[in-house]
PDB file of C-alpha atoms in Angstrom:
ATOM      1  CA  UNK A  66      26.391 -26.001 -17.991  1.00  0.00           C
ATOM      2  CA  UNK A  67      26.738 -28.768 -20.492  1.00  0.00           C
ATOM      3  CA  UNK A  68      24.310 -31.442 -21.163  1.00  0.00           C
ATOM      4  CA  UNK A  69      25.350 -34.922 -22.295  1.00  0.00           C
ATOM      5  CA  UNK A  70      24.356 -36.256 -25.783  1.00  0.00           C
ATOM      6  CA  UNK A  71      22.428 -38.901 -24.040  1.00  0.00           C
ATOM      7  CA  UNK A  72      20.284 -36.172 -22.592  1.00  0.00           C
ATOM      8  CA  UNK A  73      20.098 -34.408 -26.144  1.00  0.00           C
ATOM      9  CA  UNK A  74      18.672 -37.408 -27.612  1.00  0.00           C
ATOM     10  CA  UNK A  75      16.099 -38.103 -24.801  1.00  0.00           C
ATOM     11  CA  UNK A  76      14.781 -34.657 -25.267  1.00  0.00           C
ATOM     12  CA  UNK A  77      14.683 -35.095 -28.968  1.00  0.00           C
ATOM     13  CA  UNK A  78      12.935 -38.177 -28.687  1.00  0.00           C
ATOM     14  CA  UNK A  79      10.392 -37.219 -26.572  1.00  0.00           C
ATOM     15  CA  UNK A  80       9.699 -33.997 -28.659  1.00  0.00           C
ATOM     16  CA  UNK A  81       9.297 -36.357 -31.660  1.00  0.00           C
ATOM     17  CA  UNK A  82       6.909 -38.437 -29.934  1.00  0.00           C
ATOM     18  CA  UNK A  83       4.984 -35.498 -28.776  1.00  0.00           C
ATOM     19  CA  UNK A  84       4.996 -33.876 -32.457  1.00  0.00           C
ATOM     20  CA  UNK A  85       3.766 -37.431 -33.740  1.00  0.00           C
ATOM     21  CA  UNK A  86       0.574 -37.452 -31.700  1.00  0.00           C
ATOM     22  CA  UNK A  87      -0.670 -40.626 -30.749  1.00  0.00           C
ATOM     23  CA  UNK A  88       0.701 -42.640 -33.361  1.00  0.00           C
ATOM     24  CA  UNK A  89       3.674 -45.002 -32.987  1.00  0.00           C
ATOM     25  CA  UNK A  90       7.066 -43.954 -34.085  1.00  0.00           C
ATOM     26  CA  UNK A  91       9.891 -46.195 -34.588  1.00  0.00           C
ATOM     27  CA  UNK A  92      13.285 -45.603 -33.263  1.00  0.00           C
ATOM     28  CA  UNK A  93      14.621 -45.972 -37.029  1.00  0.00           C
ATOM     29  CA  UNK A  94      12.569 -43.114 -38.224  1.00  0.00           C
ATOM     30  CA  UNK A  95      13.239 -40.722 -35.288  1.00  0.00           C
ATOM     31  CA  UNK A  96      17.053 -41.434 -35.845  1.00  0.00           C
ATOM     32  CA  UNK A  97      16.660 -40.872 -39.520  1.00  0.00           C
ATOM     33  CA  UNK A  98      14.668 -37.680 -38.798  1.00  0.00           C
ATOM     34  CA  UNK A  99      17.468 -36.322 -36.722  1.00  0.00           C
ATOM     35  CA  UNK A 100      20.258 -37.829 -38.318  1.00  0.00           C
ATOM     36  CA  UNK A 101      21.451 -39.389 -35.204  1.00  0.00           C
ATOM     37  CA  UNK A 102      22.733 -43.065 -33.899  1.00  0.00           C
ATOM     38  CA  UNK A 103      19.744 -45.716 -34.049  1.00  0.00           C
ATOM     39  CA  UNK A 104      21.786 -47.564 -31.453  1.00  0.00           C
ATOM     40  CA  UNK A 105      22.191 -44.852 -29.066  1.00  0.00           C
ATOM     41  CA  UNK A 106      18.597 -43.861 -29.350  1.00  0.00           C
ATOM     42  CA  UNK A 107      17.747 -47.550 -28.272  1.00  0.00           C
ATOM     43  CA  UNK A 108      19.406 -47.186 -25.257  1.00  0.00           C
ATOM     44  CA  UNK A 109      17.680 -43.699 -24.508  1.00  0.00           C
ATOM     45  CA  UNK A 110      14.505 -44.914 -25.526  1.00  0.00           C
ATOM     46  CA  UNK A 111      14.947 -48.025 -22.912  1.00  0.00           C
ATOM     47  CA  UNK A 112      15.616 -45.850 -20.172  1.00  0.00           C
ATOM     48  CA  UNK A 113      12.811 -43.441 -20.924  1.00  0.00           C
ATOM     49  CA  UNK A 114      10.473 -46.199 -20.724  1.00  0.00           C
ATOM     50  CA  UNK A 115      11.917 -47.254 -17.471  1.00  0.00           C
ATOM     51  CA  UNK A 116      11.552 -43.815 -16.148  1.00  0.00           C
ATOM     52  CA  UNK A 117       7.622 -43.927 -17.249  1.00  0.00           C
ATOM     53  CA  UNK A 118       8.209 -41.183 -20.101  1.00  0.00           C
ATOM     54  CA  UNK A 119       7.271 -43.278 -23.134  1.00  0.00           C
ATOM     55  CA  UNK A 120       5.490 -46.716 -23.684  1.00  0.00           C
ATOM     56  CA  UNK A 121       7.022 -49.150 -26.021  1.00  0.00           C
ATOM     57  CA  UNK A 122       5.120 -51.742 -27.965  1.00  0.00           C
ATOM     58  CA  UNK A 123       6.953 -54.580 -29.373  1.00  0.00           C
ATOM     59  CA  UNK A 124       6.175 -56.767 -32.332  1.00  0.00           C
ATOM     60  CA  UNK A 125       5.725 -56.087 -36.103  1.00  0.00           C
ATOM     61  CA  UNK A 126       3.528 -53.032 -35.542  1.00  0.00           C
ATOM     62  CA  UNK A 127       5.122 -51.869 -32.662  1.00  0.00           C
ATOM     63  CA  UNK A 128       6.997 -48.630 -31.835  1.00  0.00           C
ATOM     64  CA  UNK A 129       6.971 -45.652 -29.247  1.00  0.00           C
ATOM     65  CA  UNK A 130       4.499 -43.039 -27.939  1.00  0.00           C
ATOM     66  CA  UNK A 131       4.527 -40.922 -24.691  1.00  0.00           C
ATOM     67  CA  UNK A 132       3.229 -42.642 -21.730  1.00  0.00           C
ATOM     68  CA  UNK A 133       1.618 -39.390 -20.507  1.00  0.00           C
ATOM     69  CA  UNK A 134       0.591 -35.987 -22.079  1.00  0.00           C
ATOM     70  CA  UNK A 135       3.247 -33.664 -23.087  1.00  0.00           C
ATOM     71  CA  UNK A 136       2.112 -31.022 -20.400  1.00  0.00           C
ATOM     72  CA  UNK A 137       2.732 -33.644 -17.551  1.00  0.00           C
ATOM     73  CA  UNK A 138       6.301 -34.065 -18.771  1.00  0.00           C
ATOM     74  CA  UNK A 139       8.446 -31.452 -17.071  1.00  0.00           C
ATOM     75  CA  UNK A 140      12.014 -30.741 -19.091  1.00  0.00           C
ATOM     76  CA  UNK A 141      13.704 -30.124 -15.571  1.00  0.00           C
ATOM     77  CA  UNK A 142      12.535 -33.661 -14.254  1.00  0.00           C
ATOM     78  CA  UNK A 143      13.611 -35.302 -17.991  1.00  0.00           C
ATOM     79  CA  UNK A 144      16.984 -33.467 -17.207  1.00  0.00           C
ATOM     80  CA  UNK A 145      17.509 -34.719 -13.713  1.00  0.00           C
ATOM     81  CA  UNK A 146      16.433 -38.242 -14.995  1.00  0.00           C
ATOM     82  CA  UNK A 147      18.916 -38.499 -17.762  1.00  0.00           C
ATOM     83  CA  UNK A 148      21.794 -36.384 -16.072  1.00  0.00           C
ATOM     84  CA  UNK A 149      23.743 -38.579 -13.760  1.00  0.00           C
ATOM     85  CA  UNK A 150      25.912 -35.715 -12.506  1.00  0.00           C
ATOM     86  CA  UNK A 151      24.708 -31.746 -12.793  1.00  0.00           C
ATOM     87  CA  UNK A 152      27.785 -30.654 -10.727  1.00  0.00           C
ATOM     88  CA  UNK A 153      29.570 -27.673 -12.609  1.00  0.00           C
ATOM     89  CA  UNK A 154      32.842 -28.038 -10.731  1.00  0.00           C
ATOM     90  CA  UNK A 155      34.501 -30.761  -8.618  1.00  0.00           C
ATOM     91  CA  UNK A 156      34.087 -28.372  -5.567  1.00  0.00           C
ATOM     92  CA  UNK A 157      30.397 -28.658  -5.404  1.00  0.00           C
ATOM     93  CA  UNK A 158      30.662 -32.282  -4.839  1.00  0.00           C
ATOM     94  CA  UNK A 159      30.941 -33.495  -1.212  1.00  0.00           C
ATOM     95  CA  UNK A 160      34.201 -35.174  -1.094  1.00  0.00           C
ATOM     96  CA  UNK A 161      36.343 -36.392   2.029  1.00  0.00           C
ATOM     97  CA  UNK A 162      39.430 -33.841   1.177  1.00  0.00           C
ATOM     98  CA  UNK A 163      37.409 -30.795   0.962  1.00  0.00           C
ATOM     99  CA  UNK A 164      38.896 -27.729  -0.278  1.00  0.00           C
ATOM    100  CA  UNK A 165      40.326 -25.367   2.353  1.00  0.00           C
ATOM    101  CA  UNK A 166      38.889 -22.239   1.237  1.00  0.00           C
ATOM    102  CA  UNK A 167      35.563 -24.188   0.700  1.00  0.00           C
ATOM    103  CA  UNK A 168      33.996 -22.420   4.084  1.00  0.00           C
ATOM    104  CA  UNK A 169      35.037 -18.795   2.931  1.00  0.00           C
ATOM    105  CA  UNK A 170      34.587 -19.349  -0.781  1.00  0.00           C
ATOM    106  CA  UNK A 171      32.007 -17.334  -2.775  1.00  0.00           C
ATOM    107  CA  UNK A 172      32.955 -19.101  -6.048  1.00  0.00           C
ATOM    108  CA  UNK A 173      31.559 -22.180  -4.555  1.00  0.00           C
ATOM    109  CA  UNK A 174      28.225 -20.436  -3.375  1.00  0.00           C
ATOM    110  CA  UNK A 175      27.962 -18.611  -7.090  1.00  0.00           C
ATOM    111  CA  UNK A 176      28.281 -21.965  -8.828  1.00  0.00           C
ATOM    112  CA  UNK A 177      25.978 -23.586  -6.885  1.00  0.00           C
ATOM    113  CA  UNK A 178      23.325 -20.755  -7.211  1.00  0.00           C
ATOM    114  CA  UNK A 179      24.065 -20.930 -10.935  1.00  0.00           C
ATOM    115  CA  UNK A 180      22.948 -24.726 -11.167  1.00  0.00           C
ATOM    116  CA  UNK A 181      20.180 -24.439  -9.178  1.00  0.00           C
ATOM    117  CA  UNK A 182      18.998 -21.659 -11.426  1.00  0.00           C
ATOM    118  CA  UNK A 183      19.728 -23.640 -14.361  1.00  0.00           C
ATOM    119  CA  UNK A 184      17.515 -26.410 -13.120  1.00  0.00           C
ATOM    120  CA  UNK A 185      14.753 -23.772 -11.847  1.00  0.00           C
ATOM    121  CA  UNK A 186      14.494 -22.392 -15.653  1.00  0.00           C
ATOM    122  CA  UNK A 187      14.136 -25.831 -17.025  1.00  0.00           C
ATOM    123  CA  UNK A 188      11.447 -26.720 -14.195  1.00  0.00           C
ATOM    124  CA  UNK A 189       9.391 -23.931 -15.969  1.00  0.00           C
ATOM    125  CA  UNK A 190       8.890 -25.522 -19.252  1.00  0.00           C
ATOM    126  CA  UNK A 191       6.975 -28.926 -20.198  1.00  0.00           C
ATOM    127  CA  UNK A 192       7.344 -30.953 -23.499  1.00  0.00           C
ATOM    128  CA  UNK A 193       4.180 -29.586 -24.415  1.00  0.00           C
ATOM    129  CA  UNK A 194       6.000 -25.767 -24.336  1.00  0.00           C
ATOM    130  CA  UNK A 195       9.007 -27.464 -26.602  1.00  0.00           C
ATOM    131  CA  UNK A 196       6.614 -28.344 -29.421  1.00  0.00           C
ATOM    132  CA  UNK A 197       4.437 -25.424 -29.525  1.00  0.00           C
ATOM    133  CA  UNK A 198       5.745 -24.724 -32.935  1.00  0.00           C
ATOM    134  CA  UNK A 199       4.273 -27.699 -33.860  1.00  0.00           C
ATOM    135  CA  UNK A 200       3.665 -27.364 -37.794  1.00  0.00           C
ATOM    136  CA  UNK A 201       7.104 -26.063 -38.276  1.00  0.00           C
ATOM    137  CA  UNK A 202       8.776 -28.874 -36.000  1.00  0.00           C
ATOM    138  CA  UNK A 203       6.443 -31.318 -38.114  1.00  0.00           C
ATOM    139  CA  UNK A 204       7.768 -30.012 -41.451  1.00  0.00           C
ATOM    140  CA  UNK A 205      11.438 -29.868 -40.340  1.00  0.00           C
ATOM    141  CA  UNK A 206      11.289 -33.469 -39.092  1.00  0.00           C
ATOM    142  CA  UNK A 207       9.278 -34.945 -42.100  1.00  0.00           C
ATOM    143  CA  UNK A 208       6.185 -35.734 -39.927  1.00  0.00           C
ATOM    144  CA  UNK A 209       3.310 -35.637 -41.869  1.00  0.00           C
ATOM    145  CA  UNK A 210      -0.155 -33.908 -39.981  1.00  0.00           C
ATOM    146  CA  UNK A 211      -1.547 -37.341 -39.258  1.00  0.00           C
ATOM    147  CA  UNK A 212       1.753 -38.505 -37.468  1.00  0.00           C
ATOM    148  CA  UNK A 213       3.147 -40.530 -40.239  1.00  0.00           C
ATOM    149  CA  UNK A 214       6.650 -40.040 -41.376  1.00  0.00           C
ATOM    150  CA  UNK A 215       6.880 -38.520 -44.878  1.00  0.00           C
ATOM    151  CA  UNK A 216       8.467 -40.525 -47.642  1.00  0.00           C
TER     152      UNK A 216
END
């Protein structure tokens, strides 16, 4: 199973905000910390705001912050929100021209079980779990302990 870059960016953005604490972070500083596209990150931030995962504050002193505590943001929920299609192979999609072997196909059953297991494991983690090595992540992303980015 492979997640999209969109989901990768969403998870990174949420992790950054969780590590930053209560302070506001800008898309520019997050993009710089990860070395990713600011434009793509802006799209992701907008969608995470629509989904209720982050709050965006406009203006000169604006930025982003989490809309709820990291313990309340489930990894599986975020992945389901950001991934339009978690289908492993075409035969798992409901199609009008179904595969002739599908009623007796063990492969279909095995792949569907694997997909469910993947999501089940993600459901066991929260954003809080992802950022538990807080000080190491702060150092890696150049975030000071008070939440301000390091120069």
